[in-house]
């Protein structure tokens, strides 16, 4: 017997996940929720959705769908400033919850971390699960490094670095993203929502959304950040996109609990870094025995006594780095993403480095198995705390700041 799940937020990003949730073999029913009826009608009109989606299971508000007792879980794919309170409401209603990234997007770091703490506490109190849909965790590079780290192939970790280089006018245009998020019934409320923060003088930076850059190395090494020193560069041409930002680019240097150091770049105003290129959203990890960078693995085979074998270098394909999905899940996802796929066609994961099918599979199976998901509330909170501390450090001209411990 499978699970029943609700999808809240059916914009372009939510719609991209609708078929994946519907096609998963462990999902028996999908309920839809959006305050704009046309978005629901569009999904209902897709014949692929008919087997698990019914017009009777469609709702206009979060309040309504939270009252549906038969649902086991809800996926929140709404505007970023709504994520945390909506996820908290879902767990309070007795359901597990999947959240699009980030945990929450607010100009007030203290309030942001307070919401993270509320989510961690709600998981412990309600017994329901929270999963952050951070795409970097299921990129093939992270999968490979996680396996290598678990096998001890890196040896003692020395240094890592990660970055999210996404210029405001790059391929996935951030001005357009903001415009889409701030239109419609809900999005049009954004200006009034932000006014109270502007009136208080709260300002933000790219480090308020750090998960794409920090999550890969932290997850693969199974460690956490302890302290950070960061510096930022402000926007200087009065670009209205950065009106609420202290900095348009931030570079942070972290001390990790495993003894290694980590350099992170979050850049939004830079003459490089198309979102479609490998170097725009990637990381590297260096250990005393093995290292990973730009899809290449190198190892020296050095023993405890200091004797090294000949250096091994291997350029890796995406297929070699990626973990396999169960065959029945891969088959179902293949037809969800490509209805015209022939029986012999290979499954080709798509969405943010092929991560979308893996995110759906991890959440669905964690709910079905009643276990903690891979990207749980405490981990999500730590990613956000790393960003908040880096922003505070950059505001103080690189002062060393401890990372708040949330759960």
Tab-separated table of C-alpha atoms in Angstrom:
chain	number	residue	atom	x	y	z
A	1	UNK	CA	0.000	0.000	0.000
A	2	UNK	CA	1.369	3.388	-1.032
A	3	UNK	CA	1.057	6.915	0.287
A	4	UNK	CA	-1.192	9.871	-0.492
A	5	UNK	CA	0.450	13.226	-1.048
A	6	UNK	CA	-0.650	16.805	-1.653
A	7	UNK	CA	1.139	19.326	-3.871
A	8	UNK	CA	0.869	22.993	-2.865
A	9	UNK	CA	2.006	25.597	-5.383
A	10	UNK	CA	1.534	24.767	-9.066
A	11	UNK	CA	3.654	27.386	-10.754
A	12	UNK	CA	6.350	26.417	-13.247
A	13	UNK	CA	8.529	24.759	-10.587
A	14	UNK	CA	5.684	22.957	-8.835
A	15	UNK	CA	4.305	21.735	-12.146
A	16	UNK	CA	7.724	20.264	-12.977
A	17	UNK	CA	7.408	18.006	-9.921
A	18	UNK	CA	3.753	17.054	-10.362
A	19	UNK	CA	4.369	14.251	-12.856
A	20	UNK	CA	7.253	12.865	-10.822
A	21	UNK	CA	5.202	12.584	-7.641
A	22	UNK	CA	2.271	11.141	-9.610
A	23	UNK	CA	4.387	8.540	-11.363
A	24	UNK	CA	6.232	7.187	-8.303
A	25	UNK	CA	5.133	3.567	-7.669
A	26	UNK	CA	4.688	4.217	-3.927
A	27	UNK	CA	2.243	7.098	-4.465
A	28	UNK	CA	-1.416	6.046	-4.658
A	29	UNK	CA	-3.080	9.464	-4.796
A	30	UNK	CA	-2.099	13.071	-5.463
A	31	UNK	CA	-4.108	16.090	-4.266
A	32	UNK	CA	-3.572	19.530	-5.782
A	33	UNK	CA	-3.647	22.951	-4.140
A	34	UNK	CA	-3.322	26.411	-5.644
A	35	UNK	CA	-5.310	29.599	-5.143
A	36	UNK	CA	-5.322	30.155	-8.912
A	37	UNK	CA	-7.835	27.712	-10.402
A	38	UNK	CA	-6.366	27.873	-13.916
A	39	UNK	CA	-3.159	26.235	-12.702
A	40	UNK	CA	-5.094	23.293	-11.289
A	41	UNK	CA	-7.156	22.974	-14.475
A	42	UNK	CA	-3.978	22.803	-16.544
A	43	UNK	CA	-2.681	19.831	-14.581
A	44	UNK	CA	-6.075	18.093	-14.570
A	45	UNK	CA	-6.155	18.388	-18.358
A	46	UNK	CA	-2.989	16.294	-18.676
A	47	UNK	CA	-4.068	12.673	-19.364
A	48	UNK	CA	-0.918	11.409	-17.654
A	49	UNK	CA	-2.166	12.715	-14.303
A	50	UNK	CA	-5.618	11.122	-14.490
A	51	UNK	CA	-4.710	7.809	-12.848
A	52	UNK	CA	-3.939	9.386	-9.460
A	53	UNK	CA	-5.421	12.896	-9.576
A	54	UNK	CA	-9.142	13.629	-9.320
A	55	UNK	CA	-11.038	16.962	-9.509
A	56	UNK	CA	-12.510	15.988	-6.131
A	57	UNK	CA	-9.012	16.242	-4.598
A	58	UNK	CA	-8.278	19.836	-5.527
A	59	UNK	CA	-8.123	22.730	-3.068
A	60	UNK	CA	-7.679	26.488	-3.109
A	61	UNK	CA	-5.919	27.023	0.242
A	62	UNK	CA	-3.349	25.410	2.482
A	63	UNK	CA	-5.908	25.395	5.289
A	64	UNK	CA	-8.195	23.196	3.194
A	65	UNK	CA	-5.609	20.645	2.158
A	66	UNK	CA	-4.198	20.403	5.692
A	67	UNK	CA	-7.635	19.271	6.865
A	68	UNK	CA	-7.591	16.248	4.515
A	69	UNK	CA	-6.897	13.459	6.992
A	70	UNK	CA	-6.096	10.788	4.409
A	71	UNK	CA	-3.006	12.604	3.160
A	72	UNK	CA	0.303	11.305	4.504
A	73	UNK	CA	2.437	14.181	3.266
A	74	UNK	CA	2.419	17.536	1.502
A	75	UNK	CA	4.992	19.109	-0.818
A	76	UNK	CA	5.363	22.885	-0.461
A	77	UNK	CA	6.604	24.504	-3.688
A	78	UNK	CA	5.452	28.066	-3.129
A	79	UNK	CA	7.150	31.463	-2.832
A	80	UNK	CA	10.372	31.258	-0.756
A	81	UNK	CA	9.239	33.632	1.997
A	82	UNK	CA	6.277	31.329	2.731
A	83	UNK	CA	8.082	27.990	2.999
A	84	UNK	CA	8.792	27.673	6.721
A	85	UNK	CA	5.420	28.763	8.143
A	86	UNK	CA	3.594	26.640	5.600
A	87	UNK	CA	5.767	23.604	6.372
A	88	UNK	CA	5.143	24.127	10.077
A	89	UNK	CA	1.377	24.200	9.450
A	90	UNK	CA	1.583	20.946	7.492
A	91	UNK	CA	3.440	19.147	10.290
A	92	UNK	CA	1.028	20.535	12.879
A	93	UNK	CA	-1.777	18.933	10.836
A	94	UNK	CA	-0.138	15.518	11.249
A	95	UNK	CA	1.572	15.214	7.861
A	96	UNK	CA	5.179	14.992	6.737
A	97	UNK	CA	6.390	17.812	4.513
A	98	UNK	CA	8.716	18.418	1.577
A	99	UNK	CA	9.944	21.998	1.099
A	100	UNK	CA	11.405	23.617	-1.971
A	101	UNK	CA	14.586	25.564	-1.236
A	102	UNK	CA	15.459	27.562	0.719
A	103	UNK	CA	14.044	26.792	4.169
A	104	UNK	CA	12.770	30.380	4.119
A	105	UNK	CA	13.935	33.598	2.471
A	106	UNK	CA	13.830	36.665	4.734
A	107	UNK	CA	15.984	39.789	5.098
A	108	UNK	CA	16.171	39.209	8.872
A	109	UNK	CA	18.704	36.469	9.649
A	110	UNK	CA	17.585	36.118	13.239
A	111	UNK	CA	13.981	35.558	12.206
A	112	UNK	CA	15.107	33.127	9.517
A	113	UNK	CA	17.028	31.037	12.057
A	114	UNK	CA	14.116	31.227	14.469
A	115	UNK	CA	11.933	29.574	11.826
A	116	UNK	CA	14.605	26.906	11.344
A	117	UNK	CA	14.470	26.174	15.057
A	118	UNK	CA	10.683	25.947	14.983
A	119	UNK	CA	10.871	23.349	12.194
A	120	UNK	CA	13.446	21.255	14.058
A	121	UNK	CA	11.291	21.375	17.188
A	122	UNK	CA	8.141	20.468	15.233
A	123	UNK	CA	9.780	17.356	13.785
A	124	UNK	CA	10.711	16.188	17.279
A	125	UNK	CA	7.324	17.051	18.768
A	126	UNK	CA	4.989	15.816	16.015
A	127	UNK	CA	6.935	12.779	14.853
A	128	UNK	CA	6.441	13.922	11.251
A	129	UNK	CA	9.271	14.366	8.792
A	130	UNK	CA	10.644	17.485	7.111
A	131	UNK	CA	12.791	17.289	3.974
A	132	UNK	CA	14.466	20.179	2.184
A	133	UNK	CA	14.537	19.732	-1.579
A	134	UNK	CA	18.156	20.823	-2.020
A	135	UNK	CA	19.143	19.828	-5.540
A	136	UNK	CA	22.926	19.775	-4.993
A	137	UNK	CA	22.645	16.746	-2.702
A	138	UNK	CA	21.460	14.670	-5.661
A	139	UNK	CA	23.780	15.967	-8.327
A	140	UNK	CA	26.042	13.151	-9.585
A	141	UNK	CA	29.157	14.847	-8.215
A	142	UNK	CA	27.757	14.792	-4.674
A	143	UNK	CA	26.680	11.164	-5.023
A	144	UNK	CA	30.192	10.151	-6.105
A	145	UNK	CA	31.983	12.116	-3.387
A	146	UNK	CA	29.605	10.784	-0.735
A	147	UNK	CA	30.464	7.208	-1.742
A	148	UNK	CA	34.189	7.939	-1.821
A	149	UNK	CA	34.092	9.643	1.564
A	150	UNK	CA	32.172	6.748	3.115
A	151	UNK	CA	34.815	4.355	1.771
A	152	UNK	CA	37.624	6.456	3.265
A	153	UNK	CA	39.126	7.114	-0.165
A	154	UNK	CA	39.803	10.804	0.548
A	155	UNK	CA	41.810	9.949	3.637
A	156	UNK	CA	42.044	12.873	6.019
A	157	UNK	CA	40.109	15.854	4.660
A	158	UNK	CA	42.191	18.984	4.105
A	159	UNK	CA	40.222	21.531	2.107
A	160	UNK	CA	37.038	21.971	0.110
A	161	UNK	CA	35.441	24.730	-1.871
A	162	UNK	CA	32.047	25.321	-3.388
A	163	UNK	CA	30.287	28.015	-5.300
A	164	UNK	CA	27.043	29.184	-6.729
A	165	UNK	CA	27.966	31.641	-9.468
A	166	UNK	CA	24.681	32.944	-10.826
A	167	UNK	CA	24.849	36.410	-12.317
A	168	UNK	CA	21.572	38.293	-12.118
A	169	UNK	CA	21.376	38.412	-15.936
A	170	UNK	CA	22.740	34.909	-16.665
A	171	UNK	CA	20.887	32.137	-18.520
A	172	UNK	CA	18.311	31.560	-15.778
A	173	UNK	CA	17.597	35.274	-15.430
A	174	UNK	CA	17.086	36.181	-11.785
A	175	UNK	CA	15.126	39.299	-12.660
A	176	UNK	CA	12.595	37.107	-14.467
A	177	UNK	CA	12.528	34.648	-11.556
A	178	UNK	CA	11.699	37.451	-9.124
A	179	UNK	CA	9.095	38.870	-11.497
A	180	UNK	CA	7.325	35.506	-11.713
A	181	UNK	CA	7.434	35.032	-7.947
A	182	UNK	CA	5.954	38.456	-7.270
A	183	UNK	CA	2.976	38.304	-9.627
A	184	UNK	CA	-0.360	36.531	-9.253
A	185	UNK	CA	-2.608	36.415	-6.209
A	186	UNK	CA	0.102	35.457	-3.716
A	187	UNK	CA	3.127	37.032	-5.351
A	188	UNK	CA	1.509	40.449	-5.533
A	189	UNK	CA	1.563	40.528	-1.716
A	190	UNK	CA	5.378	40.553	-1.676
A	191	UNK	CA	5.832	44.347	-1.706
A	192	UNK	CA	3.699	44.790	1.402
A	193	UNK	CA	5.434	41.834	3.051
A	194	UNK	CA	8.865	43.367	2.459
A	195	UNK	CA	7.920	46.853	3.631
A	196	UNK	CA	8.100	45.951	7.319
A	197	UNK	CA	11.674	44.708	6.859
A	198	UNK	CA	12.715	47.789	4.890
A	199	UNK	CA	11.200	50.005	7.580
A	200	UNK	CA	13.386	48.210	10.156
A	201	UNK	CA	16.507	48.540	8.008
A	202	UNK	CA	16.915	44.781	7.467
A	203	UNK	CA	19.183	43.915	4.555
A	204	UNK	CA	20.061	40.654	2.895
A	205	UNK	CA	22.791	39.101	0.726
A	206	UNK	CA	23.332	36.005	-1.446
A	207	UNK	CA	24.290	34.166	1.758
A	208	UNK	CA	20.638	34.144	2.821
A	209	UNK	CA	20.212	31.383	0.211
A	210	UNK	CA	23.451	29.370	0.627
A	211	UNK	CA	22.230	25.808	0.137
A	212	UNK	CA	23.394	25.249	-3.465
A	213	UNK	CA	27.013	26.028	-2.555
A	214	UNK	CA	27.478	24.702	0.987
A	215	UNK	CA	25.432	21.504	0.859
A	216	UNK	CA	27.595	19.391	-1.477
A	217	UNK	CA	30.848	19.354	0.519
A	218	UNK	CA	29.116	19.370	3.915
A	219	UNK	CA	26.874	16.440	2.975
A	220	UNK	CA	29.604	14.383	1.296
A	221	UNK	CA	32.065	14.787	4.179
A	222	UNK	CA	29.341	14.307	6.838
A	223	UNK	CA	30.610	17.256	8.824
A	224	UNK	CA	29.458	20.709	9.901
A	225	UNK	CA	30.844	24.223	9.944
A	226	UNK	CA	32.106	25.693	13.214
A	227	UNK	CA	33.293	29.238	12.417
A	228	UNK	CA	33.372	31.578	9.426
A	229	UNK	CA	35.087	34.707	8.185
A	230	UNK	CA	33.494	36.346	5.141
A	231	UNK	CA	33.870	39.401	2.935
A	232	UNK	CA	31.377	40.891	0.517
A	233	UNK	CA	31.305	43.297	-2.401
A	234	UNK	CA	28.324	45.648	-2.680
A	235	UNK	CA	26.465	46.670	-5.802
A	236	UNK	CA	27.702	50.117	-6.856
A	237	UNK	CA	25.565	51.049	-9.879
A	238	UNK	CA	22.238	51.441	-8.034
A	239	UNK	CA	20.771	48.314	-9.648
A	240	UNK	CA	17.265	48.040	-8.199
A	241	UNK	CA	17.585	44.244	-8.020
A	242	UNK	CA	20.092	44.664	-5.180
A	243	UNK	CA	18.238	47.469	-3.373
A	244	UNK	CA	17.712	45.332	-0.259
A	245	UNK	CA	21.198	43.774	-0.308
A	246	UNK	CA	24.308	44.641	1.664
A	247	UNK	CA	26.333	42.697	-0.890
A	248	UNK	CA	25.822	41.254	-4.356
A	249	UNK	CA	28.771	38.856	-3.955
A	250	UNK	CA	30.085	37.148	-0.806
A	251	UNK	CA	33.136	34.923	-0.256
A	252	UNK	CA	33.287	32.940	2.993
A	253	UNK	CA	35.996	30.827	4.615
A	254	UNK	CA	34.765	28.222	7.119
A	255	UNK	CA	36.468	26.081	9.741
A	256	UNK	CA	34.869	22.599	9.710
A	257	UNK	CA	34.401	20.173	12.568
A	258	UNK	CA	36.461	17.539	10.732
A	259	UNK	CA	39.547	19.776	10.766
A	260	UNK	CA	39.311	20.856	7.135
A	261	UNK	CA	38.634	24.330	5.791
A	262	UNK	CA	35.939	25.285	3.287
A	263	UNK	CA	35.793	28.250	0.909
A	264	UNK	CA	32.335	29.206	-0.393
A	265	UNK	CA	31.430	31.790	-3.042
A	266	UNK	CA	27.895	33.094	-3.509
A	267	UNK	CA	28.021	35.491	-6.473
A	268	UNK	CA	25.072	37.305	-8.123
A	269	UNK	CA	26.850	40.132	-9.911
A	270	UNK	CA	29.746	38.699	-11.860
A	271	UNK	CA	30.795	38.567	-15.503
A	272	UNK	CA	30.898	34.788	-15.619
A	273	UNK	CA	28.997	31.709	-14.635
A	274	UNK	CA	26.188	30.719	-16.938
A	275	UNK	CA	23.828	28.601	-14.858
A	276	UNK	CA	24.151	25.792	-17.397
A	277	UNK	CA	27.906	25.369	-17.000
A	278	UNK	CA	29.585	22.988	-14.563
A	279	UNK	CA	31.658	25.644	-12.830
A	280	UNK	CA	28.640	27.792	-11.941
A	281	UNK	CA	27.296	25.379	-9.305
A	282	UNK	CA	29.950	22.963	-8.166
A	283	UNK	CA	32.438	22.004	-5.472
A	284	UNK	CA	35.831	20.368	-4.915
A	285	UNK	CA	37.111	18.249	-2.051
A	286	UNK	CA	40.781	17.587	-1.302
A	287	UNK	CA	42.056	14.898	1.040
A	288	UNK	CA	45.511	13.568	1.872
A	289	UNK	CA	44.824	10.361	-0.095
A	290	UNK	CA	42.285	11.391	-2.734
A	291	UNK	CA	40.757	14.490	-4.280
A	292	UNK	CA	37.806	15.418	-6.502
A	293	UNK	CA	37.558	18.405	-8.817
A	294	UNK	CA	35.743	19.118	-12.094
A	295	UNK	CA	34.523	15.537	-12.513
A	296	UNK	CA	38.018	14.125	-12.007
A	297	UNK	CA	39.112	11.772	-9.224
A	298	UNK	CA	42.789	11.540	-8.227
A	299	UNK	CA	44.351	9.354	-5.546
A	300	UNK	CA	47.879	8.590	-4.440
A	301	UNK	CA	47.252	5.366	-2.527
A	302	UNK	CA	49.416	6.613	0.333
A	303	UNK	CA	49.509	4.305	3.338
A	304	UNK	CA	49.775	5.242	6.993
A	305	UNK	CA	53.526	4.701	6.761
A	306	UNK	CA	53.774	7.278	3.981
A	307	UNK	CA	54.340	4.936	1.042
A	308	UNK	CA	52.453	6.096	-2.067
A	309	UNK	CA	51.399	4.069	-5.093
A	310	UNK	CA	51.490	5.574	-8.580
A	311	UNK	CA	49.018	8.449	-8.872
A	312	UNK	CA	45.666	7.437	-10.289
A	313	UNK	CA	43.686	9.947	-12.358
A	314	UNK	CA	40.222	9.230	-13.701
A	315	UNK	CA	37.886	11.542	-15.565
A	316	UNK	CA	34.377	10.500	-14.611
A	317	UNK	CA	31.219	10.395	-16.660
A	318	UNK	CA	27.893	11.451	-15.214
A	319	UNK	CA	26.716	7.842	-15.391
A	320	UNK	CA	29.727	6.686	-13.342
A	321	UNK	CA	29.126	9.298	-10.651
A	322	UNK	CA	25.365	8.931	-10.323
A	323	UNK	CA	23.708	6.411	-7.992
A	324	UNK	CA	21.096	4.169	-9.631
A	325	UNK	CA	17.413	4.390	-8.822
A	326	UNK	CA	15.412	1.165	-8.336
A	327	UNK	CA	14.538	-0.142	-11.829
A	328	UNK	CA	10.783	0.161	-11.328
A	329	UNK	CA	11.153	3.767	-10.165
A	330	UNK	CA	13.476	4.703	-13.018
A	331	UNK	CA	11.050	3.157	-15.500
A	332	UNK	CA	8.113	5.101	-14.070
A	333	UNK	CA	10.056	8.357	-14.070
A	334	UNK	CA	11.290	7.765	-17.624
A	335	UNK	CA	7.750	7.787	-18.975
A	336	UNK	CA	6.769	10.722	-16.762
A	337	UNK	CA	9.525	12.863	-18.261
A	338	UNK	CA	9.253	11.458	-21.762
A	339	UNK	CA	5.833	9.952	-22.595
A	340	UNK	CA	7.154	8.952	-26.023
A	341	UNK	CA	10.058	6.915	-24.642
A	342	UNK	CA	10.524	3.529	-26.247
A	343	UNK	CA	10.951	0.434	-24.044
A	344	UNK	CA	14.684	0.288	-24.777
A	345	UNK	CA	15.383	3.962	-24.100
A	346	UNK	CA	17.579	4.824	-21.128
A	347	UNK	CA	16.244	6.822	-18.203
A	348	UNK	CA	17.715	10.319	-18.331
A	349	UNK	CA	17.231	12.250	-15.063
A	350	UNK	CA	16.561	15.952	-15.540
A	351	UNK	CA	16.213	19.126	-13.500
A	352	UNK	CA	19.168	20.781	-11.730
A	353	UNK	CA	21.770	18.214	-12.732
A	354	UNK	CA	19.273	15.345	-12.800
A	355	UNK	CA	18.378	15.797	-9.138
A	356	UNK	CA	14.586	16.138	-9.358
A	357	UNK	CA	13.704	12.428	-9.636
A	358	UNK	CA	16.053	11.606	-6.762
A	359	UNK	CA	14.529	14.255	-4.501
A	360	UNK	CA	11.035	12.888	-5.128
A	361	UNK	CA	12.165	9.294	-4.591
A	362	UNK	CA	13.939	10.099	-1.309
A	363	UNK	CA	10.979	11.966	0.123
A	364	UNK	CA	8.357	9.433	-0.962
A	365	UNK	CA	10.330	6.486	0.396
A	366	UNK	CA	11.129	8.261	3.672
A	367	UNK	CA	7.400	8.832	4.236
A	368	UNK	CA	6.479	5.287	3.180
A	369	UNK	CA	9.180	3.817	5.448
A	370	UNK	CA	8.545	6.295	8.290
A	371	UNK	CA	12.220	7.241	8.500
A	372	UNK	CA	14.225	10.443	8.583
A	373	UNK	CA	14.932	11.738	5.062
A	374	UNK	CA	18.465	12.386	3.873
A	375	UNK	CA	18.094	16.195	3.943
A	376	UNK	CA	16.378	16.484	7.302
A	377	UNK	CA	15.403	19.559	9.327
A	378	UNK	CA	18.606	19.772	11.391
A	379	UNK	CA	20.773	19.594	8.288
A	380	UNK	CA	18.647	22.173	6.474
A	381	UNK	CA	18.869	24.478	9.487
A	382	UNK	CA	22.654	24.129	9.552
A	383	UNK	CA	22.945	25.140	5.897
A	384	UNK	CA	20.928	28.275	6.635
A	385	UNK	CA	22.959	29.000	9.770
A	386	UNK	CA	26.151	28.839	7.700
A	387	UNK	CA	24.750	31.519	5.411
A	388	UNK	CA	23.496	33.746	8.216
A	389	UNK	CA	26.854	33.646	10.012
A	390	UNK	CA	28.694	34.476	6.788
A	391	UNK	CA	26.441	37.483	6.228
A	392	UNK	CA	27.061	38.696	9.784
A	393	UNK	CA	30.809	38.281	9.305
A	394	UNK	CA	30.780	40.207	6.021
A	395	UNK	CA	28.828	43.015	7.701
A	396	UNK	CA	31.645	43.156	10.297
A	397	UNK	CA	34.474	43.265	7.747
A	398	UNK	CA	35.435	39.594	8.057
A	399	UNK	CA	35.131	39.172	11.820
A	400	UNK	CA	35.267	35.484	12.830
A	401	UNK	CA	31.734	34.360	13.701
A	402	UNK	CA	30.603	31.101	15.278
A	403	UNK	CA	27.946	29.129	13.397
A	404	UNK	CA	24.713	28.992	15.435
A	405	UNK	CA	23.848	25.448	16.512
A	406	UNK	CA	20.217	24.669	15.705
A	407	UNK	CA	19.228	21.237	16.926
